[in-house]
mmCIF file of C-alpha atoms in Angstrom:
data_model
loop_
_atom_site.group_PDB
_atom_site.id
_atom_site.type_symbol
_atom_site.label_atom_id
_atom_site.label_comp_id
_atom_site.label_asym_id
_atom_site.label_seq_id
_atom_site.Cartn_x
_atom_site.Cartn_y
_atom_site.Cartn_z
ATOM 1 C CA UNK A 5 13.292 10.431 53.534
ATOM 2 C CA UNK A 6 13.710 11.270 49.779
ATOM 3 C CA UNK A 7 11.375 10.090 47.002
ATOM 4 C CA UNK A 8 12.563 9.906 43.244
ATOM 5 C CA UNK A 9 10.344 12.148 41.068
ATOM 6 C CA UNK A 10 8.313 10.420 38.700
ATOM 7 C CA UNK A 11 9.443 11.811 35.091
ATOM 8 C CA UNK A 12 5.815 11.964 32.973
ATOM 9 C CA UNK A 13 5.110 9.371 30.118
ATOM 10 C CA UNK A 14 5.355 11.580 27.504
ATOM 11 C CA UNK A 15 8.531 12.948 28.439
ATOM 12 C CA UNK A 16 9.792 9.325 28.569
ATOM 13 C CA UNK A 17 8.592 8.843 25.049
ATOM 14 C CA UNK A 18 10.507 11.886 23.702
ATOM 15 C CA UNK A 19 13.543 10.740 25.321
ATOM 16 C CA UNK A 20 13.326 7.180 24.279
ATOM 17 C CA UNK A 21 12.263 8.418 20.246
ATOM 18 C CA UNK A 22 15.179 10.750 20.439
ATOM 19 C CA UNK A 23 17.477 7.980 21.781
ATOM 20 C CA UNK A 24 16.195 6.187 19.061
ATOM 21 C CA UNK A 25 15.296 3.136 21.643
ATOM 22 C CA UNK A 26 19.405 2.923 22.402
ATOM 23 C CA UNK A 27 21.077 3.190 25.989
ATOM 24 C CA UNK A 28 23.070 6.328 25.165
ATOM 25 C CA UNK A 29 26.395 5.112 26.854
ATOM 26 C CA UNK A 30 26.470 1.332 25.811
ATOM 27 C CA UNK A 31 24.009 1.934 22.530
ATOM 28 C CA UNK A 32 22.014 -1.688 23.730
ATOM 29 C CA UNK A 33 18.773 -1.617 22.114
ATOM 30 C CA UNK A 34 15.871 -1.446 24.524
ATOM 31 C CA UNK A 35 13.872 -3.000 21.753
ATOM 32 C CA UNK A 36 15.278 -6.273 22.276
ATOM 33 C CA UNK A 37 15.198 -6.258 26.144
ATOM 34 C CA UNK A 38 12.866 -7.673 28.522
ATOM 35 C CA UNK A 39 12.717 -4.814 30.976
ATOM 36 C CA UNK A 40 12.445 -1.021 29.719
ATOM 37 C CA UNK A 41 15.204 1.149 30.255
ATOM 38 C CA UNK A 42 15.638 4.140 32.971
ATOM 39 C CA UNK A 43 15.338 7.562 32.433
ATOM 40 C CA UNK A 44 19.168 8.764 33.602
ATOM 41 C CA UNK A 45 19.829 12.421 34.670
ATOM 42 C CA UNK A 46 22.843 13.183 33.253
ATOM 43 C CA UNK A 47 23.340 15.676 36.263
ATOM 44 C CA UNK A 48 22.156 13.877 39.150
ATOM 45 C CA UNK A 49 19.355 15.501 41.400
ATOM 46 C CA UNK A 50 21.974 15.107 44.168
ATOM 47 C CA UNK A 51 24.218 18.326 42.384
ATOM 48 C CA UNK A 52 21.541 20.450 41.676
ATOM 49 C CA UNK A 53 20.579 18.474 38.163
ATOM 50 C CA UNK A 54 17.345 19.044 36.817
ATOM 51 C CA UNK A 55 14.455 17.180 35.172
ATOM 52 C CA UNK A 56 14.624 19.448 31.600
ATOM 53 C CA UNK A 57 14.878 17.312 28.602
ATOM 54 C CA UNK A 58 18.807 18.796 28.148
ATOM 55 C CA UNK A 59 19.557 16.890 31.339
ATOM 56 C CA UNK A 60 17.858 13.377 30.908
ATOM 57 C CA UNK A 61 19.017 10.474 28.773
ATOM 58 C CA UNK A 62 17.528 6.713 27.959
ATOM 59 C CA UNK A 63 20.325 4.325 30.119
ATOM 60 C CA UNK A 64 19.740 0.450 30.523
ATOM 61 C CA UNK A 65 19.641 -0.015 33.996
ATOM 62 C CA UNK A 66 23.103 -1.576 34.605
ATOM 63 C CA UNK A 67 24.896 1.828 33.103
ATOM 64 C CA UNK A 68 22.988 4.129 34.919
ATOM 65 C CA UNK A 69 23.487 1.917 37.959
ATOM 66 C CA UNK A 70 27.488 2.179 37.464
ATOM 67 C CA UNK A 71 27.022 6.019 36.607
ATOM 68 C CA UNK A 72 24.883 6.460 39.609
ATOM 69 C CA UNK A 73 25.528 9.929 40.642
ATOM 70 C CA UNK A 74 29.021 10.492 39.472
ATOM 71 C CA UNK A 75 29.875 13.257 36.736
ATOM 72 C CA UNK A 76 33.358 12.612 35.976
ATOM 73 C CA UNK A 77 35.910 9.340 35.902
ATOM 74 C CA UNK A 78 39.572 9.160 35.910
ATOM 75 C CA UNK A 79 41.087 8.541 32.232
ATOM 76 C CA UNK A 80 43.769 5.561 32.518
ATOM 77 C CA UNK A 81 45.781 6.841 29.593
ATOM 78 C CA UNK A 82 46.265 10.549 30.796
ATOM 79 C CA UNK A 83 45.441 9.754 34.884
ATOM 80 C CA UNK A 84 43.533 13.161 34.612
ATOM 81 C CA UNK A 85 39.903 13.118 36.036
ATOM 82 C CA UNK A 86 37.571 14.024 32.707
ATOM 83 C CA UNK A 87 33.573 14.540 32.322
ATOM 84 C CA UNK A 88 31.786 11.426 31.646
ATOM 85 C CA UNK A 89 30.470 11.289 28.327
ATOM 86 C CA UNK A 90 27.134 13.861 27.758
ATOM 87 C CA UNK A 91 24.787 12.852 25.306
ATOM 88 C CA UNK A 92 23.241 15.923 25.426
ATOM 89 C CA UNK A 93 26.164 17.950 24.608
ATOM 90 C CA UNK A 94 28.581 15.297 22.972
ATOM 91 C CA UNK A 95 28.531 13.209 20.224
ATOM 92 C CA UNK A 96 28.709 9.264 20.764
ATOM 93 C CA UNK A 97 30.651 8.914 17.593
ATOM 94 C CA UNK A 98 33.435 11.893 18.352
ATOM 95 C CA UNK A 99 34.313 9.695 21.839
ATOM 96 C CA UNK A 100 33.768 5.852 20.565
ATOM 97 C CA UNK A 101 34.047 3.517 18.348
ATOM 98 C CA UNK A 102 33.321 -0.240 17.386
ATOM 99 C CA UNK A 103 35.976 -2.847 17.705
ATOM 100 C CA UNK A 104 36.762 -4.234 14.017
ATOM 101 C CA UNK A 105 34.616 -7.086 15.662
ATOM 102 C CA UNK A 106 31.883 -4.897 16.735
ATOM 103 C CA UNK A 107 31.678 -6.380 20.176
ATOM 104 C CA UNK A 108 33.689 -3.686 22.488
ATOM 105 C CA UNK A 109 33.413 0.171 22.549
ATOM 106 C CA UNK A 110 36.706 1.608 22.310
ATOM 107 C CA UNK A 111 37.099 4.756 23.770
ATOM 108 C CA UNK A 112 38.701 7.659 21.521
ATOM 109 C CA UNK A 113 39.192 10.697 23.756
ATOM 110 C CA UNK A 114 39.925 10.783 27.370
ATOM 111 C CA UNK A 115 36.105 11.314 28.039
ATOM 112 C CA UNK A 116 35.723 8.276 26.138
ATOM 113 C CA UNK A 117 37.952 5.902 27.847
ATOM 114 C CA UNK A 118 36.851 7.418 31.222
ATOM 115 C CA UNK A 119 33.223 6.868 30.836
ATOM 116 C CA UNK A 120 34.208 3.138 29.012
ATOM 117 C CA UNK A 121 36.070 2.288 32.247
ATOM 118 C CA UNK A 122 33.760 4.039 34.786
ATOM 119 C CA UNK A 123 30.273 2.517 33.414
ATOM 120 C CA UNK A 124 32.050 -0.909 32.312
ATOM 121 C CA UNK A 125 30.438 -0.502 28.956
ATOM 122 C CA UNK A 126 32.388 -3.432 27.969
ATOM 123 C CA UNK A 127 30.740 -5.784 30.425
ATOM 124 C CA UNK A 128 30.529 -9.279 29.588
ATOM 125 C CA UNK A 129 26.459 -9.417 29.498
ATOM 126 C CA UNK A 130 26.449 -6.391 26.840
ATOM 127 C CA UNK A 131 29.106 -8.353 25.274
ATOM 128 C CA UNK A 132 26.647 -11.244 25.013
ATOM 129 C CA UNK A 133 23.809 -9.061 23.947
ATOM 130 C CA UNK A 134 26.010 -7.697 21.468
ATOM 131 C CA UNK A 135 27.294 -10.503 19.921
ATOM 132 C CA UNK A 136 23.624 -12.125 19.635
ATOM 133 C CA UNK A 137 22.335 -8.624 18.047
ATOM 134 C CA UNK A 138 25.212 -8.892 15.692
ATOM 135 C CA UNK A 139 24.294 -12.815 14.368
ATOM 136 C CA UNK A 140 20.947 -11.691 13.764
ATOM 137 C CA UNK A 141 21.953 -8.289 11.990
ATOM 138 C CA UNK A 142 20.870 -5.613 14.353
ATOM 139 C CA UNK A 143 24.020 -4.698 15.511
ATOM 140 C CA UNK A 144 26.122 -2.584 15.694
ATOM 141 C CA UNK A 145 23.559 0.435 15.587
ATOM 142 C CA UNK A 146 23.710 1.885 11.959
ATOM 143 C CA UNK A 147 24.247 5.345 13.176
ATOM 144 C CA UNK A 148 27.319 4.655 15.247
ATOM 145 C CA UNK A 149 29.255 4.657 12.116
ATOM 146 C CA UNK A 150 32.594 3.520 11.564
ATOM 147 C CA UNK A 151 34.618 0.885 13.159
ATOM 148 C CA UNK A 152 38.281 0.490 14.472
ATOM 149 C CA UNK A 153 38.577 -1.206 10.810
ATOM 150 C CA UNK A 154 37.772 1.848 9.298
#
């Protein structure tokens, strides 16, 4: 039987602050959710990942569950197997952009497109949350930069 190791609370706090309390994949805000987000292993422990800060990311439950122990996915345009987005090594703005209405994440690169599909970054529940957050001026996150209209 395997047991999941508990990430120390101070490490979890560092990860949350580093991520600005956003899921590092779908950019949902933990601040407005009822359940704390999870600490996710970018390279899963099952694939020799570690508990080091450079292998940990803040992820909402749904992105973490969809990612599971995957590290690659297929880019639907090129058909190539590519790495999933790695928030420790890559910039979100390099791989993703918001749609003109700010509700959908658009993958700009093979990594971005594969990650959008594999993690279902535009699942209906998160679109509904984005819409509600947008109505009160807290979406999209300011640090995400431009949208498809720009």
